[in-house]
JSON list of C-alpha atoms in Angstrom, two decimals:
[
{"chain": "D", "resi": 300, "resn": "MET", "atom": "CA", "xyz": [102.49, 98.31, 96.26]},
{"chain": "D", "resi": 301, "resn": "SER", "atom": "CA", "xyz": [101.51, 98.96, 92.71]},
{"chain": "D", "resi": 302, "resn": "SER", "atom": "CA", "xyz": [98.75, 100.93, 91.06]},
{"chain": "D", "resi": 303, "resn": "LEU", "atom": "CA", "xyz": [99.67, 100.10, 87.47]},
{"chain": "D", "resi": 304, "resn": "PRO", "atom": "CA", "xyz": [99.08, 96.98, 85.39]},
{"chain": "D", "resi": 305, "resn": "ALA", "atom": "CA", "xyz": [102.25, 94.94, 85.13]},
{"chain": "D", "resi": 306, "resn": "THR", "atom": "CA", "xyz": [104.21, 94.07, 82.04]},
{"chain": "D", "resi": 307, "resn": "ALA", "atom": "CA", "xyz": [105.27, 90.60, 81.08]},
{"chain": "D", "resi": 308, "resn": "ALA", "atom": "CA", "xyz": [107.97, 90.60, 83.77]},
{"chain": "D", "resi": 309, "resn": "GLY", "atom": "CA", "xyz": [108.09, 87.38, 85.69]},
{"chain": "D", "resi": 310, "resn": "VAL", "atom": "CA", "xyz": [106.53, 85.25, 82.97]},
{"chain": "D", "resi": 311, "resn": "GLY", "atom": "CA", "xyz": [107.36, 81.61, 83.67]},
{"chain": "D", "resi": 312, "resn": "ALA", "atom": "CA", "xyz": [107.60, 82.10, 87.43]},
{"chain": "D", "resi": 313, "resn": "PRO", "atom": "CA", "xyz": [105.28, 80.02, 89.63]},
{"chain": "D", "resi": 314, "resn": "PRO", "atom": "CA", "xyz": [102.01, 81.80, 90.47]},
{"chain": "D", "resi": 315, "resn": "PRO", "atom": "CA", "xyz": [101.22, 82.97, 93.98]},
{"chain": "D", "resi": 316, "resn": "ARG", "atom": "CA", "xyz": [99.60, 80.26, 96.04]},
{"chain": "D", "resi": 317, "resn": "HIS", "atom": "CA", "xyz": [96.81, 82.48, 97.34]},
{"chain": "D", "resi": 318, "resn": "VAL", "atom": "CA", "xyz": [95.35, 85.53, 95.62]},
{"chain": "D", "resi": 319, "resn": "ALA", "atom": "CA", "xyz": [92.72, 87.70, 97.31]},
{"chain": "D", "resi": 320, "resn": "VAL", "atom": "CA", "xyz": [90.67, 90.30, 95.48]},
{"chain": "D", "resi": 321, "resn": "ILE", "atom": "CA", "xyz": [88.78, 93.34, 96.77]},
{"chain": "D", "resi": 322, "resn": "MET", "atom": "CA", "xyz": [86.11, 93.66, 94.11]},
{"chain": "D", "resi": 323, "resn": "ASP", "atom": "CA", "xyz": [85.37, 97.38, 94.04]},
{"chain": "D", "resi": 324, "resn": "GLY", "atom": "CA", "xyz": [83.59, 99.61, 91.56]},
{"chain": "D", "resi": 325, "resn": "ASN", "atom": "CA", "xyz": [80.22, 98.04, 90.73]},
{"chain": "D", "resi": 326, "resn": "ARG", "atom": "CA", "xyz": [78.22, 101.10, 91.72]},
{"chain": "D", "resi": 327, "resn": "ARG", "atom": "CA", "xyz": [80.49, 103.58, 89.95]},
{"chain": "D", "resi": 328, "resn": "TRP", "atom": "CA", "xyz": [80.45, 101.42, 86.83]},
{"chain": "D", "resi": 329, "resn": "ALA", "atom": "CA", "xyz": [76.66, 101.50, 86.73]},
{"chain": "D", "resi": 330, "resn": "GLN", "atom": "CA", "xyz": [76.37, 105.20, 87.58]},
{"chain": "D", "resi": 331, "resn": "ALA", "atom": "CA", "xyz": [78.88, 106.15, 84.87]},
{"chain": "D", "resi": 332, "resn": "ARG", "atom": "CA", "xyz": [76.60, 104.43, 82.35]},
{"chain": "D", "resi": 333, "resn": "GLY", "atom": "CA", "xyz": [73.34, 105.79, 83.73]},
{"chain": "D", "resi": 334, "resn": "LEU", "atom": "CA", "xyz": [72.29, 102.28, 84.76]},
{"chain": "D", "resi": 335, "resn": "PRO", "atom": "CA", "xyz": [70.64, 101.00, 87.94]},
{"chain": "D", "resi": 336, "resn": "VAL", "atom": "CA", "xyz": [73.16, 99.94, 90.59]},
{"chain": "D", "resi": 337, "resn": "ALA", "atom": "CA", "xyz": [71.71, 96.44, 90.41]},
{"chain": "D", "resi": 338, "resn": "LEU", "atom": "CA", "xyz": [73.07, 96.05, 86.89]},
{"chain": "D", "resi": 339, "resn": "GLY", "atom": "CA", "xyz": [76.51, 96.99, 88.15]},
{"chain": "D", "resi": 340, "resn": "HIS", "atom": "CA", "xyz": [76.36, 94.18, 90.68]},
{"chain": "D", "resi": 341, "resn": "ARG", "atom": "CA", "xyz": [75.23, 91.74, 88.00]},
{"chain": "D", "resi": 342, "resn": "ALA", "atom": "CA", "xyz": [78.14, 92.80, 85.78]},
{"chain": "D", "resi": 343, "resn": "GLY", "atom": "CA", "xyz": [80.37, 92.33, 88.81]},
{"chain": "D", "resi": 344, "resn": "ALA", "atom": "CA", "xyz": [79.18, 88.73, 89.13]},
{"chain": "D", "resi": 345, "resn": "ASP", "atom": "CA", "xyz": [80.31, 88.16, 85.53]},
{"chain": "D", "resi": 346, "resn": "ALA", "atom": "CA", "xyz": [83.73, 89.58, 86.45]},
{"chain": "D", "resi": 347, "resn": "ALA", "atom": "CA", "xyz": [83.93, 87.17, 89.38]},
{"chain": "D", "resi": 348, "resn": "ARG", "atom": "CA", "xyz": [83.30, 84.28, 86.99]},
{"chain": "D", "resi": 349, "resn": "ARG", "atom": "CA", "xyz": [86.08, 85.48, 84.69]},
{"chain": "D", "resi": 350, "resn": "THR", "atom": "CA", "xyz": [88.45, 85.81, 87.63]},
{"chain": "D", "resi": 351, "resn": "ILE", "atom": "CA", "xyz": [87.77, 82.28, 88.82]},
{"chain": "D", "resi": 352, "resn": "GLU", "atom": "CA", "xyz": [88.48, 80.98, 85.33]},
{"chain": "D", "resi": 353, "resn": "ALA", "atom": "CA", "xyz": [91.69, 83.04, 85.15]},
{"chain": "D", "resi": 354, "resn": "ALA", "atom": "CA", "xyz": [92.85, 81.70, 88.52]},
{"chain": "D", "resi": 355, "resn": "ILE", "atom": "CA", "xyz": [92.30, 78.13, 87.37]},
{"chain": "D", "resi": 356, "resn": "ARG", "atom": "CA", "xyz": [94.23, 78.71, 84.15]},
{"chain": "D", "resi": 357, "resn": "SER", "atom": "CA", "xyz": [97.07, 80.38, 86.04]},
{"chain": "D", "resi": 358, "resn": "GLY", "atom": "CA", "xyz": [97.51, 77.53, 88.51]},
{"chain": "D", "resi": 359, "resn": "VAL", "atom": "CA", "xyz": [96.54, 79.56, 91.57]},
{"chain": "D", "resi": 360, "resn": "SER", "atom": "CA", "xyz": [95.49, 77.19, 94.36]},
{"chain": "D", "resi": 361, "resn": "TRP", "atom": "CA", "xyz": [93.52, 79.59, 96.58]},
{"chain": "D", "resi": 362, "resn": "LEU", "atom": "CA", "xyz": [91.34, 82.52, 95.50]},
{"chain": "D", "resi": 363, "resn": "THR", "atom": "CA", "xyz": [89.47, 84.72, 97.96]},
{"chain": "D", "resi": 364, "resn": "LEU", "atom": "CA", "xyz": [86.90, 87.26, 96.76]},
{"chain": "D", "resi": 365, "resn": "PHE", "atom": "CA", "xyz": [85.67, 90.07, 99.02]},
{"chain": "D", "resi": 366, "resn": "ALA", "atom": "CA", "xyz": [82.06, 90.21, 97.86]},
{"chain": "D", "resi": 367, "resn": "PHE", "atom": "CA", "xyz": [80.04, 91.78, 100.69]},
{"chain": "D", "resi": 368, "resn": "SER", "atom": "CA", "xyz": [81.50, 93.57, 103.70]},
{"chain": "D", "resi": 369, "resn": "SER", "atom": "CA", "xyz": [79.90, 93.91, 107.12]},
{"chain": "D", "resi": 370, "resn": "GLU", "atom": "CA", "xyz": [79.63, 97.64, 106.37]},
{"chain": "D", "resi": 371, "resn": "ASN", "atom": "CA", "xyz": [77.55, 96.93, 103.24]},
{"chain": "D", "resi": 372, "resn": "TRP", "atom": "CA", "xyz": [74.53, 96.22, 105.42]},
{"chain": "D", "resi": 373, "resn": "ALA", "atom": "CA", "xyz": [74.24, 100.02, 105.86]},
{"chain": "D", "resi": 374, "resn": "ARG", "atom": "CA", "xyz": [73.52, 100.51, 102.15]},
{"chain": "D", "resi": 375, "resn": "PRO", "atom": "CA", "xyz": [69.95, 101.22, 100.97]},
{"chain": "D", "resi": 376, "resn": "ALA", "atom": "CA", "xyz": [67.60, 98.33, 101.70]},
{"chain": "D", "resi": 377, "resn": "ASP", "atom": "CA", "xyz": [66.72, 97.77, 98.04]},
{"chain": "D", "resi": 378, "resn": "GLU", "atom": "CA", "xyz": [70.38, 97.47, 97.11]},
{"chain": "D", "resi": 379, "resn": "VAL", "atom": "CA", "xyz": [71.05, 94.99, 99.93]},
{"chain": "D", "resi": 380, "resn": "GLN", "atom": "CA", "xyz": [68.01, 92.98, 98.80]},
{"chain": "D", "resi": 381, "resn": "GLU", "atom": "CA", "xyz": [69.31, 92.95, 95.23]},
{"chain": "D", "resi": 382, "resn": "LEU", "atom": "CA", "xyz": [72.76, 91.85, 96.40]},
{"chain": "D", "resi": 383, "resn": "THR", "atom": "CA", "xyz": [71.47, 88.98, 98.52]},
{"chain": "D", "resi": 384, "resn": "GLY", "atom": "CA", "xyz": [69.10, 87.89, 95.76]},
{"chain": "D", "resi": 385, "resn": "LEU", "atom": "CA", "xyz": [71.97, 87.93, 93.28]},
{"chain": "D", "resi": 386, "resn": "LEU", "atom": "CA", "xyz": [74.06, 85.91, 95.71]},
{"chain": "D", "resi": 387, "resn": "ARG", "atom": "CA", "xyz": [71.41, 83.19, 95.95]},
{"chain": "D", "resi": 388, "resn": "HIS", "atom": "CA", "xyz": [71.01, 83.13, 92.17]},
{"chain": "D", "resi": 389, "resn": "TYR", "atom": "CA", "xyz": [74.77, 82.91, 91.64]},
{"chain": "D", "resi": 390, "resn": "LEU", "atom": "CA", "xyz": [75.18, 80.07, 94.13]},
{"chain": "D", "resi": 391, "resn": "ARG", "atom": "CA", "xyz": [72.39, 78.03, 92.55]},
{"chain": "D", "resi": 392, "resn": "ALA", "atom": "CA", "xyz": [73.34, 78.78, 88.95]},
{"chain": "D", "resi": 393, "resn": "GLU", "atom": "CA", "xyz": [77.09, 78.33, 89.29]},
{"chain": "D", "resi": 394, "resn": "VAL", "atom": "CA", "xyz": [77.42, 75.42, 91.69]},
{"chain": "D", "resi": 395, "resn": "GLY", "atom": "CA", "xyz": [77.25, 72.85, 88.89]},
{"chain": "D", "resi": 396, "resn": "HIS", "atom": "CA", "xyz": [79.96, 74.65, 86.92]},
{"chain": "D", "resi": 397, "resn": "LEU", "atom": "CA", "xyz": [82.16, 75.00, 90.02]},
{"chain": "D", "resi": 398, "resn": "THR", "atom": "CA", "xyz": [81.80, 71.28, 90.73]},
{"chain": "D", "resi": 399, "resn": "LYS", "atom": "CA", "xyz": [82.64, 70.37, 87.13]},
{"chain": "D", "resi": 400, "resn": "GLU", "atom": "CA", "xyz": [85.77, 72.57, 87.23]},
{"chain": "D", "resi": 401, "resn": "GLY", "atom": "CA", "xyz": [86.97, 71.10, 90.52]},
{"chain": "D", "resi": 402, "resn": "VAL", "atom": "CA", "xyz": [86.39, 74.28, 92.53]},
{"chain": "D", "resi": 403, "resn": "ARG", "atom": "CA", "xyz": [85.73, 73.98, 96.24]},
{"chain": "D", "resi": 404, "resn": "LEU", "atom": "CA", "xyz": [83.65, 76.86, 97.60]},
{"chain": "D", "resi": 405, "resn": "ARG", "atom": "CA", "xyz": [83.91, 78.15, 101.14]},
{"chain": "D", "resi": 406, "resn": "VAL", "atom": "CA", "xyz": [82.17, 81.20, 102.61]},
{"chain": "D", "resi": 407, "resn": "ILE", "atom": "CA", "xyz": [83.64, 83.21, 105.48]},
{"chain": "D", "resi": 408, "resn": "GLY", "atom": "CA", "xyz": [81.97, 85.97, 107.47]},
{"chain": "D", "resi": 409, "resn": "ASP", "atom": "CA", "xyz": [78.92, 86.41, 109.65]},
{"chain": "D", "resi": 410, "resn": "ARG", "atom": "CA", "xyz": [76.43, 84.37, 107.65]},
{"chain": "D", "resi": 411, "resn": "GLU", "atom": "CA", "xyz": [73.89, 84.54, 110.47]},
{"chain": "D", "resi": 412, "resn": "ARG", "atom": "CA", "xyz": [72.99, 88.05, 109.31]},
{"chain": "D", "resi": 413, "resn": "PHE", "atom": "CA", "xyz": [71.58, 86.59, 106.10]},
{"chain": "D", "resi": 414, "resn": "GLY", "atom": "CA", "xyz": [68.09, 85.15, 105.89]},
{"chain": "D", "resi": 415, "resn": "ALA", "atom": "CA", "xyz": [67.40, 81.43, 106.15]},
{"chain": "D", "resi": 416, "resn": "GLU", "atom": "CA", "xyz": [67.05, 81.04, 102.36]},
{"chain": "D", "resi": 417, "resn": "THR", "atom": "CA", "xyz": [70.46, 82.58, 101.70]},
{"chain": "D", "resi": 418, "resn": "ARG", "atom": "CA", "xyz": [72.14, 80.59, 104.48]},
{"chain": "D", "resi": 419, "resn": "ALA", "atom": "CA", "xyz": [70.67, 77.38, 103.05]},
{"chain": "D", "resi": 420, "resn": "ALA", "atom": "CA", "xyz": [71.96, 78.25, 99.55]},
{"chain": "D", "resi": 421, "resn": "ILE", "atom": "CA", "xyz": [75.44, 78.89, 100.95]},
{"chain": "D", "resi": 422, "resn": "LEU", "atom": "CA", "xyz": [75.51, 75.60, 102.86]},
{"chain": "D", "resi": 423, "resn": "GLN", "atom": "CA", "xyz": [74.25, 73.61, 99.89]},
{"chain": "D", "resi": 424, "resn": "ALA", "atom": "CA", "xyz": [76.88, 75.13, 97.59]},
{"chain": "D", "resi": 425, "resn": "GLU", "atom": "CA", "xyz": [79.64, 74.38, 100.10]},
{"chain": "D", "resi": 426, "resn": "GLU", "atom": "CA", "xyz": [78.47, 70.78, 100.46]},
{"chain": "D", "resi": 427, "resn": "ARG", "atom": "CA", "xyz": [78.12, 70.16, 96.71]},
{"chain": "D", "resi": 428, "resn": "THR", "atom": "CA", "xyz": [81.61, 71.50, 95.95]},
{"chain": "D", "resi": 429, "resn": "ALA", "atom": "CA", "xyz": [83.37, 69.92, 98.94]},
{"chain": "D", "resi": 430, "resn": "GLY", "atom": "CA", "xyz": [85.26, 67.46, 96.74]},
{"chain": "D", "resi": 431, "resn": "GLY", "atom": "CA", "xyz": [86.89, 70.12, 94.56]},
{"chain": "D", "resi": 432, "resn": "ALA", "atom": "CA", "xyz": [90.69, 69.98, 94.51]},
{"chain": "D", "resi": 433, "resn": "ARG", "atom": "CA", "xyz": [91.64, 72.23, 91.60]},
{"chain": "D", "resi": 434, "resn": "LEU", "atom": "CA", "xyz": [90.90, 75.61, 93.19]},
{"chain": "D", "resi": 435, "resn": "ASN", "atom": "CA", "xyz": [89.93, 76.59, 96.73]},
{"chain": "D", "resi": 436, "resn": "LEU", "atom": "CA", "xyz": [87.50, 79.49, 96.28]},
{"chain": "D", "resi": 437, "resn": "THR", "atom": "CA", "xyz": [86.65, 81.51, 99.36]},
{"chain": "D", "resi": 438, "resn": "VAL", "atom": "CA", "xyz": [83.98, 84.20, 99.24]},
{"chain": "D", "resi": 439, "resn": "ALA", "atom": "CA", "xyz": [83.90, 86.75, 102.05]},
{"chain": "D", "resi": 440, "resn": "LEU", "atom": "CA", "xyz": [80.30, 87.69, 102.81]},
{"chain": "D", "resi": 441, "resn": "SER", "atom": "CA", "xyz": [79.15, 89.95, 105.64]},
{"chain": "D", "resi": 442, "resn": "TYR", "atom": "CA", "xyz": [82.83, 89.99, 106.49]},
{"chain": "D", "resi": 443, "resn": "GLY", "atom": "CA", "xyz": [84.87, 92.49, 108.48]},
{"chain": "D", "resi": 444, "resn": "ALA", "atom": "CA", "xyz": [88.43, 91.81, 109.63]},
{"chain": "D", "resi": 445, "resn": "ARG", "atom": "CA", "xyz": [88.18, 93.75, 112.88]},
{"chain": "D", "resi": 446, "resn": "ALA", "atom": "CA", "xyz": [85.08, 91.77, 113.88]},
{"chain": "D", "resi": 447, "resn": "GLU", "atom": "CA", "xyz": [86.89, 88.55, 112.92]},
{"chain": "D", "resi": 448, "resn": "ILE", "atom": "CA", "xyz": [89.89, 89.40, 115.12]},
{"chain": "D", "resi": 449, "resn": "LEU", "atom": "CA", "xyz": [87.63, 90.47, 117.98]},
{"chain": "D", "resi": 450, "resn": "ALA", "atom": "CA", "xyz": [85.70, 87.18, 117.78]},
{"chain": "D", "resi": 451, "resn": "ALA", "atom": "CA", "xyz": [88.98, 85.25, 117.90]},
{"chain": "D", "resi": 452, "resn": "ALA", "atom": "CA", "xyz": [90.13, 87.28, 120.93]},
{"chain": "D", "resi": 453, "resn": "ARG", "atom": "CA", "xyz": [86.87, 86.52, 122.69]},
{"chain": "D", "resi": 454, "resn": "ALA", "atom": "CA", "xyz": [87.32, 82.82, 121.94]},
{"chain": "D", "resi": 455, "resn": "VAL", "atom": "CA", "xyz": [90.80, 82.96, 123.45]},
{"chain": "D", "resi": 456, "resn": "ALA", "atom": "CA", "xyz": [89.49, 84.76, 126.53]},
{"chain": "D", "resi": 457, "resn": "ALA", "atom": "CA", "xyz": [86.68, 82.21, 126.97]},
{"chain": "D", "resi": 458, "resn": "ALA", "atom": "CA", "xyz": [89.13, 79.30, 126.66]},
{"chain": "D", "resi": 459, "resn": "ALA", "atom": "CA", "xyz": [91.45, 80.90, 129.20]},
{"chain": "D", "resi": 460, "resn": "GLN", "atom": "CA", "xyz": [88.56, 81.52, 131.60]},
{"chain": "D", "resi": 461, "resn": "ALA", "atom": "CA", "xyz": [87.43, 77.91, 131.21]},
{"chain": "D", "resi": 462, "resn": "GLY", "atom": "CA", "xyz": [90.94, 76.69, 131.99]},
{"chain": "D", "resi": 463, "resn": "THR", "atom": "CA", "xyz": [91.41, 74.98, 128.62]},
{"chain": "D", "resi": 464, "resn": "LEU", "atom": "CA", "xyz": [94.06, 77.43, 127.43]},
{"chain": "D", "resi": 465, "resn": "ASP", "atom": "CA", "xyz": [97.12, 78.88, 129.13]},
{"chain": "D", "resi": 466, "resn": "PRO", "atom": "CA", "xyz": [97.46, 82.38, 127.59]},
{"chain": "D", "resi": 467, "resn": "ALA", "atom": "CA", "xyz": [101.24, 82.14, 127.99]},
{"chain": "D", "resi": 468, "resn": "THR", "atom": "CA", "xyz": [101.30, 79.31, 125.45]},
{"chain": "D", "resi": 469, "resn": "LEU", "atom": "CA", "xyz": [99.24, 81.09, 122.80]},
{"chain": "D", "resi": 470, "resn": "ASP", "atom": "CA", "xyz": [101.20, 81.82, 119.62]},
{"chain": "D", "resi": 471, "resn": "GLU", "atom": "CA", "xyz": [100.29, 83.22, 116.21]},
{"chain": "D", "resi": 472, "resn": "THR", "atom": "CA", "xyz": [99.38, 79.79, 114.88]},
{"chain": "D", "resi": 473, "resn": "GLY", "atom": "CA", "xyz": [97.02, 79.16, 117.76]},
{"chain": "D", "resi": 474, "resn": "PHE", "atom": "CA", "xyz": [95.37, 82.54, 117.37]},
{"chain": "D", "resi": 475, "resn": "GLY", "atom": "CA", "xyz": [95.09, 82.09, 113.60]},
{"chain": "D", "resi": 476, "resn": "ALA", "atom": "CA", "xyz": [93.26, 78.81, 114.17]},
{"chain": "D", "resi": 477, "resn": "ARG", "atom": "CA", "xyz": [90.43, 80.83, 115.73]},
{"chain": "D", "resi": 478, "resn": "LEU", "atom": "CA", "xyz": [89.95, 83.08, 112.70]},
{"chain": "D", "resi": 479, "resn": "PHE", "atom": "CA", "xyz": [87.44, 82.48, 109.89]},
{"chain": "D", "resi": 480, "resn": "THR", "atom": "CA", "xyz": [90.37, 81.55, 107.66]},
{"chain": "D", "resi": 481, "resn": "ALA", "atom": "CA", "xyz": [91.61, 78.69, 109.84]},
{"chain": "D", "resi": 482, "resn": "GLY", "atom": "CA", "xyz": [93.30, 76.09, 107.64]},
{"chain": "D", "resi": 483, "resn": "MET", "atom": "CA", "xyz": [93.89, 78.53, 104.79]},
{"chain": "D", "resi": 484, "resn": "PRO", "atom": "CA", "xyz": [97.28, 79.92, 103.76]},
{"chain": "D", "resi": 485, "resn": "ASP", "atom": "CA", "xyz": [97.74, 83.66, 104.12]},
{"chain": "D", "resi": 486, "resn": "PRO", "atom": "CA", "xyz": [97.31, 85.61, 100.87]},
{"chain": "D", "resi": 487, "resn": "ASP", "atom": "CA", "xyz": [100.47, 86.20, 98.88]},
{"chain": "D", "resi": 488, "resn": "LEU", "atom": "CA", "xyz": [98.85, 88.83, 96.69]},
{"chain": "D", "resi": 489, "resn": "ILE", "atom": "CA", "xyz": [95.92, 91.18, 97.28]},
{"chain": "D", "resi": 490, "resn": "ILE", "atom": "CA", "xyz": [94.41, 92.95, 94.27]},
{"chain": "D", "resi": 491, "resn": "ARG", "atom": "CA", "xyz": [92.04, 95.89, 94.61]},
{"chain": "D", "resi": 492, "resn": "THR", "atom": "CA", "xyz": [90.17, 97.39, 91.69]},
{"chain": "D", "resi": 493, "resn": "SER", "atom": "CA", "xyz": [88.63, 100.85, 91.09]},
{"chain": "D", "resi": 494, "resn": "GLY", "atom": "CA", "xyz": [91.77, 102.86, 91.86]},
{"chain": "D", "resi": 495, "resn": "GLU", "atom": "CA", "xyz": [91.23, 103.01, 95.62]},
{"chain": "D", "resi": 496, "resn": "GLN", "atom": "CA", "xyz": [94.46, 102.31, 97.52]},
{"chain": "D", "resi": 497, "resn": "ARG", "atom": "CA", "xyz": [93.41, 100.74, 100.80]},
{"chain": "D", "resi": 498, "resn": "ILE", "atom": "CA", "xyz": [92.40, 97.28, 102.01]},
{"chain": "D", "resi": 499, "resn": "SER", "atom": "CA", "xyz": [89.16, 98.34, 103.74]},
{"chain": "D", "resi": 500, "resn": "ASN", "atom": "CA", "xyz": [88.99, 96.00, 106.74]},
{"chain": "D", "resi": 501, "resn": "PHE", "atom": "CA", "xyz": [89.84, 92.93, 104.67]},
{"chain": "D", "resi": 502, "resn": "LEU", "atom": "CA", "xyz": [92.06, 90.12, 105.99]},
{"chain": "D", "resi": 503, "resn": "LEU", "atom": "CA", "xyz": [93.97, 92.47, 108.30]},
{"chain": "D", "resi": 504, "resn": "TRP", "atom": "CA", "xyz": [95.70, 89.70, 110.24]},
{"chain": "D", "resi": 505, "resn": "GLN", "atom": "CA", "xyz": [96.31, 87.50, 107.22]},
{"chain": "D", "resi": 506, "resn": "ALA", "atom": "CA", "xyz": [97.66, 90.30, 104.99]},
{"chain": "D", "resi": 507, "resn": "ALA", "atom": "CA", "xyz": [100.73, 90.97, 107.13]},
{"chain": "D", "resi": 508, "resn": "TYR", "atom": "CA", "xyz": [103.17, 90.11, 104.31]},
{"chain": "D", "resi": 509, "resn": "ALA", "atom": "CA", "xyz": [100.92, 90.17, 101.27]},
{"chain": "D", "resi": 510, "resn": "GLU", "atom": "CA", "xyz": [101.99, 92.04, 98.16]},
{"chain": "D", "resi": 511, "resn": "LEU", "atom": "CA", "xyz": [99.45, 94.70, 97.13]},
{"chain": "D", "resi": 512, "resn": "VAL", "atom": "CA", "xyz": [98.39, 95.64, 93.61]},
{"chain": "D", "resi": 513, "resn": "PHE", "atom": "CA", "xyz": [95.93, 98.49, 93.03]},
{"chain": "D", "resi": 514, "resn": "LEU", "atom": "CA", "xyz": [94.37, 98.75, 89.59]},
{"chain": "D", "resi": 515, "resn": "PRO", "atom": "CA", "xyz": [92.36, 101.67, 88.17]},
{"chain": "D", "resi": 516, "resn": "VAL", "atom": "CA", "xyz": [89.86, 99.39, 86.38]},
{"chain": "D", "resi": 517, "resn": "LEU", "atom": "CA", "xyz": [86.34, 99.17, 87.83]},
{"chain": "D", "resi": 518, "resn": "TRP", "atom": "CA", "xyz": [85.43, 95.66, 88.92]},
{"chain": "D", "resi": 519, "resn": "PRO", "atom": "CA", "xyz": [82.83, 94.88, 86.19]},
{"chain": "D", "resi": 520, "resn": "ASP", "atom": "CA", "xyz": [85.53, 95.58, 83.57]},
{"chain": "D", "resi": 521, "resn": "PHE", "atom": "CA", "xyz": [88.09, 93.32, 85.27]},
{"chain": "D", "resi": 522, "resn": "GLY", "atom": "CA", "xyz": [89.19, 90.39, 83.13]},
{"chain": "D", "resi": 523, "resn": "ALA", "atom": "CA", "xyz": [91.85, 87.75, 82.65]},
{"chain": "D", "resi": 524, "resn": "GLU", "atom": "CA", "xyz": [94.30, 90.30, 81.25]},
{"chain": "D", "resi": 525, "resn": "HIS", "atom": "CA", "xyz": [94.16, 92.31, 84.49]},
{"chain": "D", "resi": 526, "resn": "PHE", "atom": "CA", "xyz": [94.53, 89.19, 86.61]},
{"chain": "D", "resi": 527, "resn": "ASP", "atom": "CA", "xyz": [97.51, 88.02, 84.56]},
{"chain": "D", "resi": 528, "resn": "ALA", "atom": "CA", "xyz": [99.11, 91.48, 84.77]},
{"chain": "D", "resi": 529, "resn": "ALA", "atom": "CA", "xyz": [98.81, 91.47, 88.57]},
{"chain": "D", "resi": 530, "resn": "LEU", "atom": "CA", "xyz": [100.43, 88.02, 88.70]},
{"chain": "D", "resi": 531, "resn": "ALA", "atom": "CA", "xyz": [103.27, 89.21, 86.48]},
{"chain": "D", "resi": 532, "resn": "ASP", "atom": "CA", "xyz": [103.77, 92.23, 88.74]},
{"chain": "D", "resi": 533, "resn": "PHE", "atom": "CA", "xyz": [103.90, 89.89, 91.74]},
{"chain": "D", "resi": 534, "resn": "ALA", "atom": "CA", "xyz": [106.43, 87.61, 90.05]},
{"chain": "D", "resi": 535, "resn": "ALA", "atom": "CA", "xyz": [108.76, 90.56, 89.43]},
{"chain": "D", "resi": 536, "resn": "ARG", "atom": "CA", "xyz": [108.96, 91.46, 93.12]},
{"chain": "D", "resi": 537, "resn": "GLU", "atom": "CA", "xyz": [111.41, 90.28, 95.75]},
{"chain": "D", "resi": 538, "resn": "ARG", "atom": "CA", "xyz": [109.51, 89.22, 98.85]},
{"chain": "D", "resi": 539, "resn": "ARG", "atom": "CA", "xyz": [111.37, 89.86, 102.10]},
{"chain": "D", "resi": 540, "resn": "PHE", "atom": "CA", "xyz": [108.87, 88.98, 104.85]},
{"chain": "D", "resi": 541, "resn": "GLY", "atom": "CA", "xyz": [110.21, 91.69, 107.14]},
{"chain": "D", "resi": 542, "resn": "ALA", "atom": "CA", "xyz": [113.88, 90.85, 106.59]},
{"chain": "D", "resi": 543, "resn": "ARG", "atom": "CA", "xyz": [116.34, 93.72, 106.79]},
{"chain": "D", "resi": 544, "resn": "VAL", "atom": "CA", "xyz": [117.18, 95.28, 103.46]},
{"chain": "D", "resi": 545, "resn": "GLY", "atom": "CA", "xyz": [120.89, 95.64, 102.56]}
]
């Protein structure tokens, strides 16, 4: 784990295949400036755009952004309304740019909790960007890892009860195929902003061997220099995947 921006160590090394980001700090950024929370979320959307551009420049193939957790539904109703409205605006405003840049968008999470207008905007964005091959962008919305794992376990139980699955034959690959992230590589690197040092119910199964970088910068202030520093930090590490040390 790291909580400090990296140096130039590892420059020239191949980038991680899959980077996931816990985008934290929008509210604190706004409150520190005496601004409405909504403006913090809008500034956070600008940071997401910068991060996508940085990932493309760095040669990262998969980028996952944790944008809205299942716990976020408990926030004040006006803030949730602002967030969902911003989501719809972002999807409609950015889909052309994503398509032009070769970015394929995919949304994971419980989208049924969103209204029909938001669900339609998500589906349209996914369909319009389906041909992108430069960057696979996944946005986690109304997402919680425990709920994801529980849903997969229920699917396994239902298949076993129906006689279409012998539980004795189930392996990690088979279980992973029942997660929201089916078909995606596990993250190599998880970045969290705002100085908090936890992963907050994000990709719990998939993060088994991910490297973690915690940065003190609030998400709206996150830029290409922070993304590049995290990649350099990653490149300087020796990944062991559970192998014995020494």
